Short mmCIF file of C-alpha atoms in Angstrom, two decimals:
data_model
loop_
_atom_site.label_atom_id
_atom_site.label_comp_id
_atom_site.label_asym_id
_atom_site.label_seq_id
_atom_site.Cartn_x
_atom_site.Cartn_y
_atom_site.Cartn_z
CA MET A 1351 1.95 -22.42 -26.03
CA PRO A 1352 4.38 -21.10 -23.40
CA ASP A 1353 7.47 -23.14 -22.68
CA PRO A 1354 7.05 -24.67 -19.20
CA ALA A 1355 10.84 -24.66 -18.79
CA ALA A 1356 11.11 -20.91 -19.44
CA LYS A 1357 12.28 -18.66 -16.65
CA PRO A 1358 9.34 -17.20 -14.70
CA VAL A 1359 8.23 -13.75 -15.81
CA ARG A 1360 7.53 -11.28 -13.03
CA THR A 1361 4.17 -9.80 -14.05
CA ILE A 1362 3.12 -6.78 -12.01
CA ALA A 1363 -0.05 -4.69 -12.21
CA LEU A 1364 0.33 -1.12 -11.02
CA MET A 1365 -3.03 0.19 -9.94
CA ASN A 1366 -4.75 2.87 -7.93
CA GLN A 1367 -8.31 4.00 -8.55
CA LYS A 1368 -7.29 7.55 -7.62
CA GLY A 1369 -5.76 9.48 -10.49
CA GLY A 1370 -2.75 11.76 -10.27
CA VAL A 1371 -0.83 9.67 -7.73
CA GLY A 1372 2.17 8.82 -9.93
CA LYS A 1373 0.95 5.46 -11.24
CA THR A 1374 1.95 5.93 -14.88
CA THR A 1375 5.11 7.81 -13.96
CA THR A 1376 6.09 4.87 -11.78
CA THR A 1377 5.22 2.26 -14.41
CA VAL A 1378 7.34 3.94 -17.08
CA ASN A 1379 10.33 5.00 -15.00
CA LEU A 1380 10.48 1.86 -12.88
CA GLY A 1381 10.35 -0.18 -16.08
CA ALA A 1382 13.13 1.91 -17.61
CA ALA A 1383 15.21 1.54 -14.44
CA ILE A 1384 14.80 -2.25 -14.43
CA ALA A 1385 15.84 -2.33 -18.08
CA ARG A 1386 18.98 -0.36 -17.18
CA LEU A 1387 19.85 -3.19 -14.81
CA GLY A 1388 20.00 -5.63 -17.71
CA ARG A 1389 16.48 -7.04 -17.63
CA ARG A 1390 13.99 -7.27 -20.50
CA VAL A 1391 10.89 -5.24 -19.62
CA LEU A 1392 7.53 -5.07 -21.37
CA ILE A 1393 5.20 -2.22 -20.42
CA VAL A 1394 1.51 -2.78 -21.15
CA ASP A 1395 -0.52 0.42 -21.34
CA LEU A 1396 -4.03 -0.59 -20.28
CA ASP A 1397 -5.30 2.94 -19.67
CA PRO A 1398 -7.55 4.58 -22.33
CA GLN A 1399 -5.79 7.87 -21.60
CA ALA A 1400 -2.67 6.24 -23.13
CA HIS A 1401 -0.38 8.24 -20.85
CA ALA A 1402 2.27 5.52 -20.63
CA THR A 1403 2.30 5.38 -24.43
CA LEU A 1404 2.77 9.14 -24.69
CA HIS A 1405 5.34 9.12 -21.89
CA LEU A 1406 7.46 6.74 -23.98
CA GLY A 1407 7.24 8.94 -27.06
CA ALA A 1408 4.72 6.85 -28.94
CA SER A 1409 1.19 7.31 -30.22
CA ALA A 1410 -1.39 5.19 -31.97
CA ALA A 1411 -0.89 4.72 -35.71
CA PRO A 1412 -3.85 3.77 -37.96
CA ASP A 1413 -2.03 0.83 -39.53
CA ARG A 1414 -0.67 -0.68 -36.31
CA PRO A 1415 -2.59 -2.64 -33.67
CA THR A 1416 -2.69 -1.61 -30.02
CA VAL A 1417 -3.79 -3.21 -26.77
CA TYR A 1418 -7.36 -2.50 -27.89
CA ASP A 1419 -6.94 -4.94 -30.80
CA LEU A 1420 -5.20 -7.41 -28.51
CA LEU A 1421 -8.21 -7.48 -26.18
CA LEU A 1422 -10.95 -7.42 -28.80
CA ASP A 1423 -9.47 -9.92 -31.25
CA PRO A 1424 -7.90 -13.07 -29.75
CA THR A 1425 -6.33 -13.87 -33.13
CA VAL A 1426 -4.04 -10.80 -32.95
CA PRO A 1427 -0.62 -12.05 -31.77
CA LEU A 1428 1.22 -10.16 -29.07
CA SER A 1429 4.26 -9.82 -31.33
CA ASP A 1430 2.21 -7.69 -33.75
CA VAL A 1431 1.38 -5.20 -31.00
CA VAL A 1432 4.70 -4.91 -29.15
CA ARG A 1433 6.90 -1.96 -30.12
CA PRO A 1434 10.55 -1.52 -29.17
CA VAL A 1435 11.37 1.60 -27.16
CA ASN A 1436 15.09 1.24 -26.46
CA GLY A 1437 17.54 -1.34 -25.17
CA GLY A 1438 15.70 -3.70 -22.86
CA LEU A 1439 12.36 -1.87 -22.95
CA TRP A 1440 9.27 -2.65 -25.05
CA LEU A 1441 5.73 -1.29 -25.12
CA VAL A 1442 2.20 -2.52 -25.80
CA PRO A 1443 0.63 0.85 -26.64
CA ALA A 1444 -2.88 2.07 -25.89
CA GLU A 1445 -5.32 4.33 -27.70
CA THR A 1446 -8.46 6.24 -26.76
CA ASP A 1447 -10.66 3.60 -28.44
CA LEU A 1448 -9.76 1.41 -25.48
CA ALA A 1449 -12.47 3.23 -23.52
CA ALA A 1450 -15.06 1.28 -25.53
CA ALA A 1451 -13.48 -2.10 -24.81
CA GLU A 1452 -15.41 -2.67 -21.60
CA THR A 1453 -18.73 -2.34 -23.44
CA GLU A 1454 -17.59 -4.39 -26.43
CA LEU A 1455 -16.32 -7.20 -24.21
CA ALA A 1456 -19.38 -7.26 -21.96
CA ASP A 1457 -20.87 -10.40 -23.52
CA ALA A 1458 -17.61 -12.32 -24.00
CA SER A 1459 -17.35 -15.37 -21.77
CA ASP A 1460 -13.59 -14.85 -21.36
CA ARG A 1461 -13.80 -11.09 -20.96
CA ARG A 1462 -11.76 -11.08 -17.72
CA ALA A 1463 -8.93 -13.19 -19.14
CA ARG A 1464 -8.26 -11.68 -22.57
CA LEU A 1465 -5.04 -9.96 -21.51
CA ARG A 1466 -3.80 -13.00 -19.60
CA SER A 1467 -4.27 -15.19 -22.67
CA ALA A 1468 -2.41 -12.69 -24.85
CA LEU A 1469 0.52 -12.36 -22.44
CA GLU A 1470 1.03 -16.11 -22.21
CA ALA A 1471 2.89 -15.75 -25.50
CA ALA A 1472 5.48 -13.62 -23.68
CA GLN A 1473 6.73 -16.44 -21.46
CA GLY A 1474 10.50 -16.51 -21.90
CA ASP A 1475 10.64 -13.34 -23.99
CA TYR A 1476 10.70 -10.87 -21.10
CA ASP A 1477 11.88 -10.82 -17.50
CA TYR A 1478 9.33 -8.28 -16.27
CA ILE A 1479 5.89 -7.24 -17.49
CA LEU A 1480 4.51 -4.03 -15.96
CA ILE A 1481 0.81 -3.35 -16.55
CA ASP A 1482 -0.35 0.25 -16.21
CA CYS A 1483 -3.98 -0.14 -15.11
CA PRO A 1484 -6.53 2.66 -15.53
CA PRO A 1485 -7.61 4.70 -12.48
CA SER A 1486 -10.85 2.76 -12.13
CA LEU A 1487 -12.01 -0.65 -10.97
CA GLY A 1488 -13.69 -1.75 -14.22
CA LEU A 1489 -13.14 -4.57 -16.70
CA LEU A 1490 -9.81 -3.24 -17.98
CA THR A 1491 -8.35 -3.23 -14.48
CA ILE A 1492 -9.77 -6.70 -13.85
CA ASN A 1493 -8.00 -7.88 -17.01
CA GLY A 1494 -4.77 -6.43 -15.67
CA LEU A 1495 -5.23 -8.11 -12.30
CA SER A 1496 -6.16 -11.42 -13.92
CA ALA A 1497 -2.96 -11.36 -15.98
CA ALA A 1498 -0.64 -10.34 -13.12
CA ARG A 1499 0.93 -12.27 -10.28
CA GLU A 1500 1.62 -9.18 -8.17
CA VAL A 1501 0.15 -5.75 -7.50
CA PHE A 1502 2.14 -2.61 -6.76
CA ILE A 1503 0.15 0.33 -5.41
CA PRO A 1504 1.66 3.73 -6.20
CA MET A 1505 0.21 6.36 -3.89
CA GLN A 1506 0.84 9.61 -2.09
CA ALA A 1507 1.07 9.58 1.67
CA HIS A 1508 -2.17 11.47 2.19
CA PHE A 1509 -5.12 10.55 4.39
CA LEU A 1510 -7.66 10.31 1.55
CA ALA A 1511 -5.29 8.12 -0.47
CA LEU A 1512 -4.94 5.87 2.54
CA GLN A 1513 -8.72 5.51 2.74
CA GLY A 1514 -8.82 4.43 -0.90
CA VAL A 1515 -6.35 1.61 -0.32
CA SER A 1516 -8.95 -0.44 1.56
CA LYS A 1517 -11.31 -0.38 -1.45
CA LEU A 1518 -8.46 -1.24 -3.75
CA LEU A 1519 -7.42 -4.20 -1.61
CA GLU A 1520 -11.03 -5.36 -1.54
CA THR A 1521 -11.01 -5.43 -5.35
CA VAL A 1522 -7.77 -7.38 -5.41
CA GLY A 1523 -9.29 -9.87 -2.99
CA LEU A 1524 -12.35 -10.32 -5.20
CA VAL A 1525 -10.26 -10.90 -8.32
CA ALA A 1526 -8.00 -13.31 -6.46
CA GLY A 1527 -11.02 -15.26 -5.27
CA ALA A 1528 -12.85 -15.32 -8.61
CA ALA A 1529 -10.28 -15.24 -11.40
CA ASN A 1530 -6.66 -15.31 -10.26
CA PRO A 1531 -5.89 -17.13 -6.99
CA ARG A 1532 -2.15 -16.50 -7.43
CA LEU A 1533 -2.59 -12.72 -7.23
CA ARG A 1534 -0.84 -10.99 -4.34
CA VAL A 1535 -0.29 -7.39 -3.28
CA THR A 1536 3.47 -7.01 -2.97
CA GLY A 1537 3.62 -3.47 -1.69
CA VAL A 1538 3.06 0.25 -1.85
CA ILE A 1539 5.34 2.66 -3.72
CA LEU A 1540 5.26 6.15 -2.23
CA CYS A 1541 5.23 8.85 -4.92
CA MET A 1542 5.65 12.63 -4.77
CA HIS A 1543 6.78 12.05 -1.22
CA ASP A 1544 7.70 14.63 1.37
CA ALA A 1545 9.21 12.83 4.34
CA ASN A 1546 9.50 16.06 6.34
CA THR A 1547 5.80 16.43 7.15
CA MET A 1548 4.22 14.84 10.20
CA HIS A 1549 1.16 13.90 8.14
CA SER A 1550 3.21 11.85 5.66
CA ARG A 1551 5.01 10.03 8.45
CA GLU A 1552 1.71 9.21 10.16
CA VAL A 1553 0.21 7.82 6.95
CA VAL A 1554 3.27 5.66 6.30
CA ASP A 1555 3.18 4.39 9.89
CA ASP A 1556 -0.51 3.48 9.48
CA LEU A 1557 0.23 1.62 6.24
CA GLU A 1558 3.05 -0.36 7.79
CA ALA A 1559 0.93 -1.23 10.83
CA PHE A 1560 -1.86 -2.43 8.56
CA PHE A 1561 0.48 -4.69 6.56
CA ASP A 1562 2.09 -5.99 9.75
CA ALA A 1563 -1.34 -6.97 11.10
CA ALA A 1564 -2.11 -8.87 7.87
CA ARG A 1565 0.82 -11.22 8.50
CA THR A 1566 -1.13 -12.98 11.25
CA GLN A 1567 -4.55 -13.03 9.60
CA GLU A 1568 -6.25 -16.35 8.86
CA PRO A 1569 -7.10 -17.16 6.19
CA PRO A 1570 -4.25 -15.07 4.76
CA PRO A 1571 -5.46 -12.16 2.60
CA PRO A 1572 -3.84 -11.45 -0.80
CA TRP A 1573 -1.89 -8.61 0.83
CA LYS A 1574 -0.22 -10.79 3.45
CA GLY A 1575 3.50 -10.03 3.25
CA ALA A 1576 2.98 -6.66 1.54
CA ARG A 1577 5.18 -3.78 2.59
CA VAL A 1578 5.96 -0.13 1.95
CA TYR A 1579 8.82 -0.03 -0.53
CA ARG A 1580 11.89 2.11 0.03
CA PRO A 1581 13.07 4.50 -1.13
CA ALA A 1582 10.04 6.69 -1.49
CA ILE A 1583 10.01 8.69 -4.73
CA ARG A 1584 10.67 12.28 -3.78
CA ARG A 1585 8.65 15.11 -5.27
CA ASN A 1586 10.66 16.25 -8.29
CA ILE A 1587 9.59 18.62 -11.08
CA LYS A 1588 11.72 16.74 -13.63
CA LEU A 1589 9.41 13.72 -13.26
CA ALA A 1590 6.48 15.95 -14.22
CA GLU A 1591 8.32 17.45 -17.19
CA CYS A 1592 9.72 14.39 -18.93
CA PRO A 1593 6.39 13.01 -20.32
CA SER A 1594 5.94 16.12 -22.46
CA PHE A 1595 9.19 15.21 -24.22
CA GLY A 1596 8.22 11.57 -24.67
CA GLN A 1597 11.15 10.47 -22.53
CA THR A 1598 11.80 8.50 -19.38
CA ILE A 1599 13.50 10.31 -16.53
CA PHE A 1600 16.77 8.57 -17.44
CA ASP A 1601 16.72 10.14 -20.90
CA TYR A 1602 15.46 13.53 -19.80
CA ALA A 1603 17.29 14.23 -16.53
CA PRO A 1604 19.40 11.23 -15.48
CA GLY A 1605 21.11 13.16 -12.68
CA CYS A 1606 17.96 14.33 -10.88
CA PRO A 1607 16.66 12.94 -7.57
CA GLY A 1608 13.73 11.25 -9.32
CA ALA A 1609 16.07 9.18 -11.48
CA ALA A 1610 18.15 8.22 -8.45
CA ASP A 1611 15.04 7.15 -6.50
CA TYR A 1612 13.62 5.01 -9.27
CA LEU A 1613 16.97 3.36 -9.95
CA GLU A 1614 17.47 2.50 -6.27
CA LEU A 1615 13.92 1.18 -6.05
CA ALA A 1616 14.51 -0.94 -9.16
CA GLU A 1617 17.67 -2.37 -7.61
CA HIS A 1618 15.68 -3.56 -4.59
CA ILE A 1619 12.92 -5.03 -6.75
CA VAL A 1620 15.35 -6.83 -9.05
CA ALA A 1621 17.41 -8.12 -6.11
CA GLU A 1622 14.38 -9.63 -4.36
CA TRP A 1623 13.25 -11.38 -7.56
CA ASP A 1624 16.76 -12.61 -8.35
CA GLU A 1625 16.97 -14.03 -4.83
CA MET A 1626 13.71 -15.90 -5.34
CA LEU A 1627 14.87 -17.26 -8.70
CA GLY A 1628 18.14 -18.31 -7.11
CA ARG A 1629 16.24 -20.37 -4.54
CA LEU A 1630 14.51 -22.08 -7.47
CA GLY A 1631 17.85 -22.80 -9.13
CA VAL A 1632 17.21 -20.37 -12.01
CA SER A 1633 20.23 -18.44 -13.28
CA VAL A 1634 19.92 -14.67 -13.57
CA PRO A 1635 21.99 -12.12 -15.52
CA GLU A 1636 24.41 -9.87 -13.71
CA ALA A 1637 23.05 -6.43 -12.90
CA GLY A 1638 23.93 -4.00 -15.66
CA SER A 1639 24.47 -6.67 -18.32
CA ARG A 1640 23.03 -5.93 -21.73
CA PRO A 1641 19.46 -7.25 -22.09
CA ARG A 1642 18.83 -9.97 -24.62
CA GLU A 1643 16.58 -9.06 -27.51
CA ALA A 1644 13.00 -10.26 -27.33
CA PRO A 1645 11.65 -11.70 -30.58
CA LEU A 1646 9.86 -9.02 -32.59
CA PRO A 1647 8.49 -8.94 -36.13
CA ALA A 1648 10.84 -7.29 -38.61
CA PRO A 1649 10.92 -4.79 -40.09
CA LEU A 1650 9.00 -2.48 -37.78
CA PRO A 1651 8.17 1.10 -38.76
CA PRO A 1652 9.50 3.66 -36.28
CA ILE A 1653 7.45 4.75 -33.30
CA VAL A 1654 5.56 7.98 -33.88
CA THR A 1655 7.30 10.46 -31.63
CA VAL A 1656 5.49 13.11 -29.64
CA ALA A 1657 6.59 16.65 -30.30
CA PRO A 1658 7.47 18.71 -27.22
CA ILE A 1659 4.62 20.94 -26.17
CA ASP A 1660 6.94 23.90 -25.75
CA SER A 1661 9.72 24.55 -28.25
CA ARG A 1662 11.72 26.58 -25.75
CA ARG A 1663 11.74 23.70 -23.28
CA ALA A 1664 12.61 21.34 -26.13
CA GLU A 1665 15.72 23.38 -26.90
CA ALA A 1666 16.63 23.48 -23.23
CA GLY A 1667 16.26 19.73 -22.94
CA ALA A 1668 18.23 18.93 -26.12
#
């Protein structure tokens, strides 16, 4: 059972039903940035494509459980699935078998709450849990939303992406009403952003106007208080390259604009949470302090690394 006196864990689902908007890139690199600020971060890969797993240099191993086992078998402890990545960062990996989980869980009475039940064991072990939801609105995403307290929406500032936000918010509202009344949309993270185009500025203005209008709605919707986070993540080829090396942007190209944007964004996100904890009288570590180790089974075999897809680029990135 979780310790009721443990410091609150900030559990965030990152979701967008549109693929290719920077959702997994944001989950991995924002998590890595928060870990660099001295916080313990667990990334949960809930996408059958397993892109967050690959991005962190891991892959499914036959003798090791993944999030698929965690969802299908309630007796599998979270500690058996978690894998260390580096200082302050841990991973619950995914595998392609996860695509069958929605069918296999269809008749389970607790099918929407399997992930939430599993993550309750993490209370006190981590400061942040980031859930990379699949680009769909099915049972896996509902599990992510049921386990989270907040939703971040990574998106590009394009008109069609803006249209999809309304459907996404509708889904969040349904989950909040039926399974997780604490769930709130905290904000939008702009990815692959080009602030120089009129179209991008108009889309951002529309988003901010929409969130401003929600502040006066009654009853308050789950996105009341949401905002567009700054800085926007600028379009940067290094962010597209680093997954093929199984590295975060801070390992692959720490001096690039993408790394700077994610680190500054993480500083804002950590500062707002630390301020909230301070109001509750909860002590927080200083930014940049070394993260405490989360309890993990020992010994653990090493993560299976992903070979670079191009040996010439591998040599260039060494």
